[in-house]
Backbone as CSV, one residue per row, in Angstrom:
resi,resn,N_x,N_y,N_z,CA_x,CA_y,CA_z,C_x,C_y,C_z
1,MET,17.643,-16.102,11.121,17.794,-15.762,9.689,18.486,-14.296,9.756
2,LYS,19.298,-13.848,8.803,19.941,-12.519,9.107,18.831,-11.608,8.738
3,LYS,18.891,-10.299,9.662,17.862,-9.468,9.339,18.084,-8.352,8.278
4,LYS,17.069,-8.235,7.423,17.195,-7.281,6.334,16.569,-6.325,6.533
5,TRP,17.313,-4.950,6.147,16.769,-3.392,6.676,16.567,-2.977,5.169
6,ALA,15.531,-2.178,5.313,14.905,-1.370,4.620,14.837,0.177,4.941
7,LEU,15.394,0.788,3.998,15.405,2.414,4.207,14.145,3.040,3.534
8,ILE,13.524,4.030,4.013,12.344,4.575,3.343,11.985,5.890,3.696
9,THR,12.283,6.891,2.664,12.034,8.413,2.920,10.684,8.730,2.468
10,GLY,10.273,9.728,3.256,8.999,10.203,3.039,8.049,9.130,3.727
11,ALA,8.649,8.784,5.159,7.818,7.603,5.814,6.510,8.004,6.699
12,SER,6.533,9.215,6.656,5.528,9.654,7.909,4.041,9.608,7.528
13,ALA,3.846,9.478,6.122,2.363,9.250,5.736,2.379,8.929,4.269
14,GLY,0.955,8.576,3.978,0.849,7.981,2.809,1.533,6.804,2.310
15,ILE,2.122,7.039,0.995,2.906,5.555,0.348,3.881,5.284,1.081
16,GLY,4.869,6.271,1.560,5.982,5.835,2.594,5.372,5.147,3.684
17,ALA,4.321,5.591,4.555,3.969,4.800,5.570,3.195,3.448,5.426
18,GLU,2.794,3.253,4.124,2.204,1.844,3.598,3.309,1.118,3.588
19,PHE,4.552,1.768,2.761,5.910,0.611,2.643,6.247,0.335,3.860
20,ALA,6.158,1.071,5.040,6.823,0.515,6.328,5.903,-0.343,6.858
21,SER,4.762,-0.098,6.879,3.473,-1.151,7.498,3.797,-2.536,6.740
22,GLN,3.752,-2.572,5.483,3.936,-3.845,4.721,5.181,-4.555,4.838
23,LEU,6.141,-3.795,4.892,7.587,-4.248,4.933,7.390,-4.981,6.465
24,ALA,7.099,-4.201,7.443,7.305,-4.479,8.919,6.513,-5.813,9.148
25,ALA,5.511,-5.939,8.489,4.722,-7.235,8.620,5.182,-8.317,8.193
26,LYS,6.179,-8.077,7.130,6.909,-9.259,6.718,8.688,-9.426,7.233
27,GLY,8.560,-8.835,8.655,9.586,-9.014,9.338,10.987,-7.942,9.058
28,TRP,10.636,-7.133,7.994,11.870,-6.144,7.562,12.322,-5.240,8.923
29,SER,13.643,-5.087,8.979,13.858,-4.005,9.801,14.309,-2.790,9.272
30,LEU,13.797,-1.601,9.702,13.478,-0.503,9.041,14.097,0.836,9.480
31,VAL,14.686,1.587,8.632,15.165,3.145,8.928,14.298,4.024,8.188
32,LEU,13.258,4.738,9.024,12.231,5.688,8.548,12.715,7.323,8.361
33,ILE,12.807,7.845,7.195,13.287,9.061,6.990,11.910,10.083,6.693
34,ALA,11.750,11.101,7.529,10.811,12.090,7.346,11.120,13.274,7.971
35,ARG,10.329,14.362,8.027,10.816,15.877,8.778,10.223,15.875,10.134
36,ARG,8.939,15.147,9.978,7.878,15.452,11.079,8.196,14.446,12.152
37,THR,8.916,14.860,13.354,9.304,14.133,14.166,8.117,13.351,15.069
38,ASP,7.043,14.129,15.304,6.051,13.499,16.056,5.146,12.282,15.180
39,LYS,5.076,12.523,14.081,4.120,11.630,13.315,5.408,10.289,12.718
40,LEU,6.755,10.309,12.718,7.711,9.466,12.309,7.707,8.649,13.907
41,SER,7.710,9.251,14.989,7.871,8.383,16.277,6.677,7.673,16.485
42,GLU,5.674,8.017,16.337,4.355,7.536,16.178,4.116,6.192,15.552
43,ILE,4.654,6.199,14.071,4.793,5.349,13.088,5.645,4.336,13.807
44,LYS,6.578,4.621,14.335,7.717,3.702,14.844,7.515,2.946,15.880
45,ARG,6.598,3.427,16.827,6.244,3.054,17.893,5.225,1.890,17.564
46,MET,4.561,2.127,16.638,3.208,1.505,16.323,3.668,0.363,15.603
47,LEU,5.040,0.446,14.943,5.300,-0.831,14.187,5.854,-1.621,14.868
48,ILE,6.782,-1.240,16.255,7.643,-1.948,16.996,6.465,-2.818,17.566
49,LYS,5.595,-2.221,18.170,4.493,-2.841,19.153,3.735,-3.932,18.235
50,LYS,3.564,-3.576,17.194,2.721,-4.508,16.343,3.526,-5.846,15.810
51,HIS,4.694,-5.431,15.302,5.490,-6.541,14.699,6.870,-6.886,15.344
52,GLN,7.286,-6.123,16.321,8.457,-6.379,17.172,9.662,-6.402,16.329
53,ILE,9.891,-5.482,15.593,10.875,-5.275,14.636,12.033,-4.384,15.223
54,ASN,13.228,-4.280,14.638,13.766,-3.022,14.580,13.700,-2.056,13.836
55,CYS,13.540,-0.953,14.138,13.019,0.341,13.807,13.756,1.258,14.206
56,HIS,14.522,2.098,13.431,14.810,3.855,13.581,14.120,4.749,12.992
57,ALA,14.134,5.963,13.389,13.304,6.889,12.867,14.164,8.369,12.935
58,LEU,14.335,8.736,11.799,15.326,9.667,11.595,14.795,10.911,11.260
59,SER,14.436,12.026,11.915,13.934,13.334,11.520,14.891,14.200,10.785
60,ILE,14.891,14.193,9.339,15.775,14.812,8.664,15.216,15.602,7.557
61,ASP,15.515,16.610,6.923,14.992,17.499,6.283,15.837,17.271,4.701
62,LEU,15.241,16.503,3.814,15.895,16.136,2.373,16.535,17.219,1.675
63,SER,15.779,18.726,2.062,16.143,19.821,1.131,17.694,20.201,1.744
64,LYS,18.093,19.625,2.795,19.468,20.159,3.291,20.408,18.822,2.479
65,VAL,21.560,20.092,1.735,22.316,19.309,1.000,23.240,18.056,1.802
66,LYS,23.411,18.367,3.034,24.096,17.135,3.560,23.288,15.919,4.385
67,ALA,21.996,16.092,4.226,21.105,15.049,4.674,21.281,13.902,4.390
68,ASN,21.705,13.545,3.085,21.615,12.191,2.505,23.078,11.545,3.161
69,GLN,23.924,12.245,3.380,25.509,11.711,3.928,25.155,11.641,5.098
70,GLU,24.253,12.173,5.780,23.947,12.114,7.529,23.318,10.615,7.386
71,ILE,22.401,10.395,6.505,21.732,9.018,6.750,22.711,8.282,6.483
72,PHE,23.347,8.197,5.912,24.352,6.837,5.248,25.113,6.941,6.076
73,ASN,25.819,8.002,6.872,26.888,7.875,8.152,26.166,7.209,9.363
74,PHE,24.678,7.357,9.619,23.870,6.844,10.542,24.029,5.188,10.217
75,CYS,23.918,4.966,9.333,23.444,3.463,8.662,25.130,2.810,8.702
76,GLN,26.330,3.548,8.685,27.572,2.864,8.768,27.644,3.006,10.124
77,GLU,27.610,3.773,10.919,27.851,3.751,12.189,27.141,2.728,13.063
78,ASN,25.808,2.413,12.796,25.084,1.770,13.490,25.250,-0.303,12.698
79,ASP,26.081,-0.257,11.946,26.353,-1.275,11.010,24.900,-1.778,10.424
80,ILE,24.042,-1.004,9.925,23.093,-1.121,9.328,23.232,-1.293,7.715
81,HIS,23.098,-2.682,7.145,23.206,-2.707,5.593,22.122,-2.707,4.796
82,ILE,21.710,-1.683,4.187,20.289,-1.351,3.698,20.444,-2.459,2.231
83,SER,19.192,-3.335,2.294,18.966,-4.144,1.252,17.978,-3.489,0.536
84,MET,16.745,-2.699,0.860,16.030,-2.052,0.145,15.919,-0.755,0.497
85,LEU,16.041,0.149,-0.895,16.068,1.511,-0.829,14.596,2.169,-1.125
86,VAL,13.837,2.869,-0.530,12.572,3.164,-1.292,12.807,4.674,-1.066
87,ASN,12.912,5.267,-2.348,13.076,6.814,-2.287,11.531,7.374,-2.824
88,ASN,10.998,7.644,-1.451,9.243,8.172,-1.948,9.078,9.480,-1.591
89,ALA,10.131,10.461,-0.722,9.836,11.566,-0.211,9.661,12.615,-1.528
90,GLY,8.448,13.510,-1.548,7.940,14.272,-2.629,6.921,14.986,-2.069
91,TYR,6.618,16.153,-2.922,5.516,16.640,-2.717,5.258,17.509,-4.118
92,GLY,4.344,18.167,-4.266,3.894,19.255,-5.392,3.832,20.766,-5.153
93,ILE,4.129,21.624,-5.945,4.022,22.826,-5.645,2.883,23.436,-6.838
94,PRO,1.824,24.040,-6.448,0.713,24.416,-7.427,1.253,25.852,-7.860
95,GLY,0.755,26.199,-9.234,0.951,27.371,-9.557,2.316,27.452,-10.962
96,ASP,2.228,28.611,-11.681,3.139,28.735,-12.575,4.867,28.975,-12.051
97,ILE,5.730,28.645,-12.893,6.856,28.794,-12.252,7.425,30.301,-11.783
98,GLU,6.795,31.392,-12.307,7.167,32.635,-12.096,6.694,32.967,-10.694
99,ALA,5.521,32.498,-10.334,4.664,32.402,-9.232,5.347,32.297,-8.063
100,THR,6.425,31.290,-8.197,7.003,30.615,-7.088,8.864,31.260,-6.887
101,ASP,8.809,31.500,-5.602,10.566,31.849,-5.339,11.283,30.828,-5.825
102,TRP,12.661,31.194,-5.574,13.931,30.098,-6.281,13.954,29.227,-5.404
103,LYS,14.104,29.525,-4.104,14.496,28.770,-3.071,13.452,27.595,-2.840
104,THR,11.929,27.970,-2.948,11.042,26.811,-2.803,11.072,25.957,-4.104
105,LEU,11.533,26.395,-5.185,11.898,25.483,-6.467,13.017,24.681,-6.048
106,GLN,14.111,25.345,-5.563,15.238,24.844,-5.368,15.348,23.387,-4.488
107,ASP,14.470,23.952,-3.337,14.119,22.582,-2.241,13.470,21.667,-2.966
108,MET,12.337,21.771,-3.832,11.828,20.420,-4.302,12.705,19.811,-5.377
109,ILE,13.547,20.519,-6.084,14.609,19.818,-6.872,15.469,18.728,-6.095
110,GLN,15.833,19.705,-4.887,16.856,18.729,-4.053,16.336,17.415,-3.283
111,VAL,14.961,17.445,-3.015,14.206,16.640,-2.301,13.626,15.477,-3.343
112,MET,13.377,15.843,-4.280,12.632,15.049,-5.242,13.580,14.392,-6.301
113,LEU,14.540,15.210,-6.646,15.704,14.853,-7.608,17.206,14.447,-7.100
114,SER,17.753,15.611,-6.730,19.029,15.171,-6.284,19.129,14.270,-5.107
115,SER,18.363,14.289,-4.341,18.369,13.456,-2.967,18.160,12.221,-3.175
116,LEU,17.293,11.846,-4.386,17.023,10.403,-4.889,18.367,9.945,-5.722
117,VAL,18.737,10.648,-6.314,20.271,10.159,-7.104,21.013,9.749,-6.025
118,GLU,21.430,10.891,-5.061,22.635,10.714,-4.107,22.028,9.647,-3.386
119,LEU,21.068,9.365,-3.073,20.833,8.336,-2.171,21.028,6.591,-2.791
120,CYS,20.607,6.692,-4.137,21.014,5.565,-4.925,22.539,5.634,-5.115
121,HIS,23.418,6.616,-5.311,24.794,6.488,-5.318,25.532,6.082,-4.222
122,LEU,25.017,6.267,-3.169,25.463,5.921,-1.709,25.331,4.469,-1.442
123,PHE,23.998,4.002,-1.496,23.480,2.558,-1.276,23.448,1.702,-2.111
124,TYR,23.582,2.026,-3.277,23.701,1.136,-4.374,25.031,0.130,-4.433
125,PRO,25.959,0.637,-4.475,27.577,-0.175,-4.403,27.346,-1.197,-3.437
126,PHE,27.032,-1.392,-2.273,26.915,-2.175,-1.422,26.110,-3.367,-1.862
127,MET,24.986,-2.916,-2.651,23.913,-4.074,-3.181,24.911,-4.827,-4.115
128,LYS,25.322,-3.954,-5.159,26.126,-4.587,-6.148,26.974,-5.427,-5.764
129,ARG,27.893,-5.206,-4.501,28.843,-5.957,-4.167,28.288,-7.336,-3.567
130,CYS,27.212,-7.125,-3.046,26.412,-8.162,-2.387,25.770,-9.219,-3.260
131,HIS,25.636,-8.664,-4.389,24.762,-9.215,-5.883,23.493,-9.376,-4.990
132,GLU,22.920,-8.452,-4.394,21.448,-8.800,-3.648,20.916,-7.093,-3.495
133,GLY,19.755,-7.075,-3.881,19.048,-5.548,-3.303,18.194,-5.293,-4.319
134,GLN,17.343,-4.073,-3.618,16.367,-3.453,-4.290,16.199,-2.164,-4.144
135,ILE,15.946,-1.359,-5.014,15.720,0.026,-5.009,14.560,0.317,-5.978
136,ILE,13.330,1.033,-5.071,12.280,1.422,-5.317,12.064,3.027,-5.758
137,ASN,11.996,3.486,-6.768,12.083,4.979,-7.028,10.593,5.449,-6.788
138,VAL,10.154,6.063,-6.228,8.321,6.464,-6.622,8.443,7.554,-7.515
139,ALA,8.165,7.172,-8.309,7.488,8.365,-9.688,6.433,8.928,-9.610
140,SER,5.605,8.988,-10.854,3.917,9.092,-11.014,3.665,9.007,-12.508
141,ILE,2.557,8.406,-12.628,2.138,8.447,-13.908,1.944,9.960,-14.451
142,ALA,2.170,11.194,-13.694,2.447,12.474,-14.238,3.897,12.544,-15.038
143,GLY,4.885,11.539,-14.811,6.084,11.486,-15.501,5.902,10.926,-16.907
144,LEU,4.776,10.105,-17.271,4.697,9.409,-18.555,3.729,10.203,-19.320
145,MET,2.854,11.505,-18.987,2.023,12.190,-19.636,2.612,13.230,-20.210
146,PRO,1.922,13.932,-21.380,2.389,15.087,-21.783,2.529,16.249,-21.074
147,ALA,3.378,17.341,-21.017,3.475,18.358,-20.198,2.350,19.037,-20.372
148,LYS,2.204,20.036,-19.483,1.206,20.698,-19.044,1.833,22.156,-18.444
149,ALA,0.783,23.292,-18.560,1.123,24.539,-17.740,0.806,24.205,-16.450
150,ALA,1.577,25.222,-15.415,1.412,25.160,-13.866,2.210,23.596,-13.345
151,ARG,2.522,23.674,-12.178,3.071,22.600,-11.654,4.316,21.991,-12.463
152,THR,5.119,23.189,-12.882,6.084,23.022,-13.889,7.214,21.844,-13.702
153,LEU,7.517,21.903,-12.375,8.747,20.995,-12.332,8.302,19.756,-11.687
154,TYR,6.881,19.127,-11.358,6.610,17.904,-11.052,6.701,16.740,-11.859
155,GLY,6.098,17.051,-13.115,6.135,16.184,-14.213,7.214,15.664,-14.683
156,SER,8.179,17.083,-14.517,9.496,17.048,-15.412,10.524,16.220,-14.508
157,ILE,10.252,16.275,-12.963,11.187,15.652,-12.101,10.581,14.222,-11.987
158,LYS,9.397,13.880,-12.327,8.961,12.417,-12.226,9.320,11.818,-13.799
159,SER,9.445,12.500,-14.761,10.148,11.880,-15.871,11.509,11.797,-15.994
160,PHE,12.262,12.472,-15.190,13.817,12.156,-14.810,13.806,11.019,-14.206
161,VAL,12.853,10.791,-12.999,12.942,9.724,-11.935,13.005,8.477,-12.949
162,ILE,11.777,8.376,-13.958,11.472,7.099,-14.634,12.603,6.605,-15.670
163,ASN,13.438,7.655,-16.054,14.371,7.382,-17.095,15.766,7.337,-16.231
164,PHE,15.879,8.012,-15.239,17.209,7.436,-14.409,16.922,5.977,-13.975
165,THR,15.667,5.672,-13.399,15.400,4.275,-12.849,15.741,3.242,-14.047
166,GLN,15.440,3.596,-15.146,15.760,2.486,-16.357,16.963,2.392,-16.747
167,SER,17.720,3.448,-16.627,19.308,3.502,-16.803,19.734,2.701,-15.489
168,LEU,19.700,3.080,-14.577,20.179,2.221,-13.341,19.827,0.780,-13.509
169,HIS,18.661,0.474,-14.007,18.311,-0.918,-14.114,19.170,-1.820,-15.201
170,LEU,19.735,-1.041,-16.234,20.674,-1.558,-17.192,22.056,-1.929,-16.384
171,GLU,22.303,-0.908,-15.508,23.474,-0.969,-14.761,23.648,-2.143,-13.882
172,ALA,22.343,-2.256,-13.153,22.282,-3.217,-11.959,21.806,-4.955,-12.421
173,ARG,21.157,-4.829,-13.771,20.515,-6.193,-13.856,21.272,-7.425,-13.676
174,ASP,22.732,-7.203,-14.100,23.649,-8.501,-13.965,24.244,-8.468,-12.688
175,PHE,23.515,-7.974,-11.599,24.042,-8.233,-10.234,23.189,-8.331,-9.237
176,ASN,22.086,-8.838,-9.651,20.845,-9.265,-9.091,20.541,-8.069,-7.894
177,VAL,20.532,-7.043,-8.757,19.892,-5.637,-7.929,18.757,-5.304,-8.564
178,HIS,17.578,-5.369,-8.018,16.190,-5.046,-8.773,16.004,-3.565,-8.473
179,ILE,16.067,-2.922,-9.885,15.402,-1.435,-9.770,14.045,-1.049,-10.283
180,THR,13.415,-0.346,-9.460,11.802,-0.252,-9.820,11.528,1.283,-9.795
181,ALA,10.532,1.522,-10.993,9.761,2.771,-10.678,8.652,2.629,-10.496
182,LEU,7.952,3.229,-9.540,6.632,3.138,-9.068,6.039,4.230,-9.411
183,CYS,4.847,4.072,-10.234,4.214,5.083,-10.901,2.893,5.374,-10.640
184,PRO,2.543,6.028,-9.316,0.990,5.873,-8.826,0.193,7.046,-9.603
185,GLY,-1.007,6.719,-10.061,-1.819,7.583,-10.359,-2.498,8.409,-9.299
186,PHE,-3.833,8.768,-9.270,-4.556,9.288,-8.094,-4.446,8.441,-6.881
187,THR,-3.900,8.728,-6.016,-3.738,8.184,-4.553,-4.244,8.894,-3.723
188,TYR,-5.199,8.485,-2.784,-5.727,9.538,-1.755,-4.758,9.369,-0.326
189,THR,-3.930,10.467,-0.552,-3.032,10.609,0.722,-3.188,11.995,0.931
190,GLU,-2.234,12.379,1.891,-1.955,13.899,2.447,-1.243,14.580,1.246
191,PHE,-0.659,14.197,0.244,0.026,14.695,-1.007,-1.091,15.859,-1.548
192,HIS,-2.133,15.541,-1.550,-3.204,16.604,-2.200,-3.596,17.533,-1.209
193,ASP,-3.541,17.435,-0.053,-3.434,18.670,1.104,-2.425,19.507,0.713
194,VAL,-1.111,18.902,0.659,-0.076,19.683,0.673,-0.063,20.886,-0.641
195,ASN,-0.346,20.186,-1.761,-0.224,20.931,-3.049,-1.667,21.657,-3.402
196,GLY,-2.575,21.449,-2.621,-3.942,22.204,-2.807,-4.836,21.856,-3.732
197,THR,-4.746,20.577,-3.778,-5.692,19.738,-4.998,-6.771,18.865,-4.481
198,ARG,-6.794,19.224,-2.822,-7.813,18.091,-2.268,-9.370,18.010,-2.946
199,ASN,-9.751,19.241,-3.299,-10.943,19.491,-3.490,-11.424,19.087,-4.970
200,LEU,-10.019,18.925,-5.771,-10.290,18.356,-7.177,-10.099,16.965,-7.089
201,VAL,-9.574,16.290,-6.285,-9.367,14.730,-6.337,-10.662,14.479,-5.664
202,LYS,-11.261,15.034,-4.948,-12.145,14.704,-4.237,-13.485,14.088,-5.189
203,LYS,-13.503,14.982,-6.402,-14.506,14.869,-7.576,-14.002,13.458,-8.338
204,VAL,-12.691,12.845,-8.378,-12.216,11.752,-8.957,-12.867,10.566,-8.377
205,PRO,-13.748,9.745,-9.422,-14.170,8.436,-8.541,-13.086,7.329,-7.827
206,LYS,-13.531,6.835,-6.884,-12.658,6.031,-5.914,-12.103,5.059,-6.914
207,ASN,-12.645,4.527,-7.545,-12.190,3.349,-8.419,-10.761,4.001,-9.509
208,TYR,-10.795,5.068,-9.588,-9.646,5.567,-10.620,-8.581,5.893,-9.655
209,GLY,-8.502,5.413,-8.454,-7.432,5.746,-7.665,-6.469,4.347,-7.847
210,TRP,-6.048,4.311,-9.189,-5.134,2.867,-9.357,-3.794,3.288,-9.400
211,MET,-2.563,2.474,-9.179,-1.636,2.419,-9.446,-1.069,1.762,-10.789
212,LEU,-0.004,2.481,-11.496,0.655,1.730,-12.671,1.945,1.478,-11.942
213,LEU,2.322,0.249,-12.106,3.867,-0.401,-11.710,4.479,-0.663,-12.838
214,MET,5.738,0.010,-12.881,6.603,-0.460,-14.091,7.661,-1.077,-13.359
215,TRP,8.002,-2.045,-13.511,8.808,-3.190,-13.272,9.993,-3.412,-14.239
216,PHE,11.154,-3.025,-14.066,12.039,-3.327,-15.258,12.730,-4.803,-14.915
217,HIS,12.359,-5.789,-15.599,12.833,-7.102,-15.262,14.240,-7.376,-15.872
218,LYS,15.014,-8.301,-15.122,16.172,-8.850,-15.624,16.190,-9.507,-17.086
219,ASP,16.694,-9.022,-18.177,16.485,-9.501,-19.288,16.823,-11.197,-19.610
């Protein structure tokens, strides 16, 4: 059977690492993307040992403008044809917009919005030509909720991701390419350590850690 390749961003922890684990268990070959070399290499070694799959780990910072083209070039040069793209990389920045310098905000937009769109733009055409493929854009329930003060960008970006995914679905539905927006609610990962909300999340009942999945089916 021909090996299928999945590419996962933000694969060093949390939802991205879980995607990698679940797909590896099903025999998928993987290209894992994250900034943390040590963590990514550890996951790669574990998955290869446990599931005997093909796996590449690329330590790449998606806030760099040329990062996505670098990922695409690697796949092209190694004859890797991506059948599933999981755009998972993301984080939150606490506080009002005026309290954060522009470079920090710009990096967040690049990682969570521009990079996601560019990776779709790079890898979707091959899926369309093959009449087979899947793109999963990890959004958030925050993108479906009313806006609120502080963390100004996060919900706005996730709202864009949901709407962008819907639009891309409409373009892809006649070509057997499935486009999905995954909208997690409270999920117990390192995300909350990074954005400084760990103590708040600890107060949320465990059974509230559900996930809302929006799957835009072919009509």
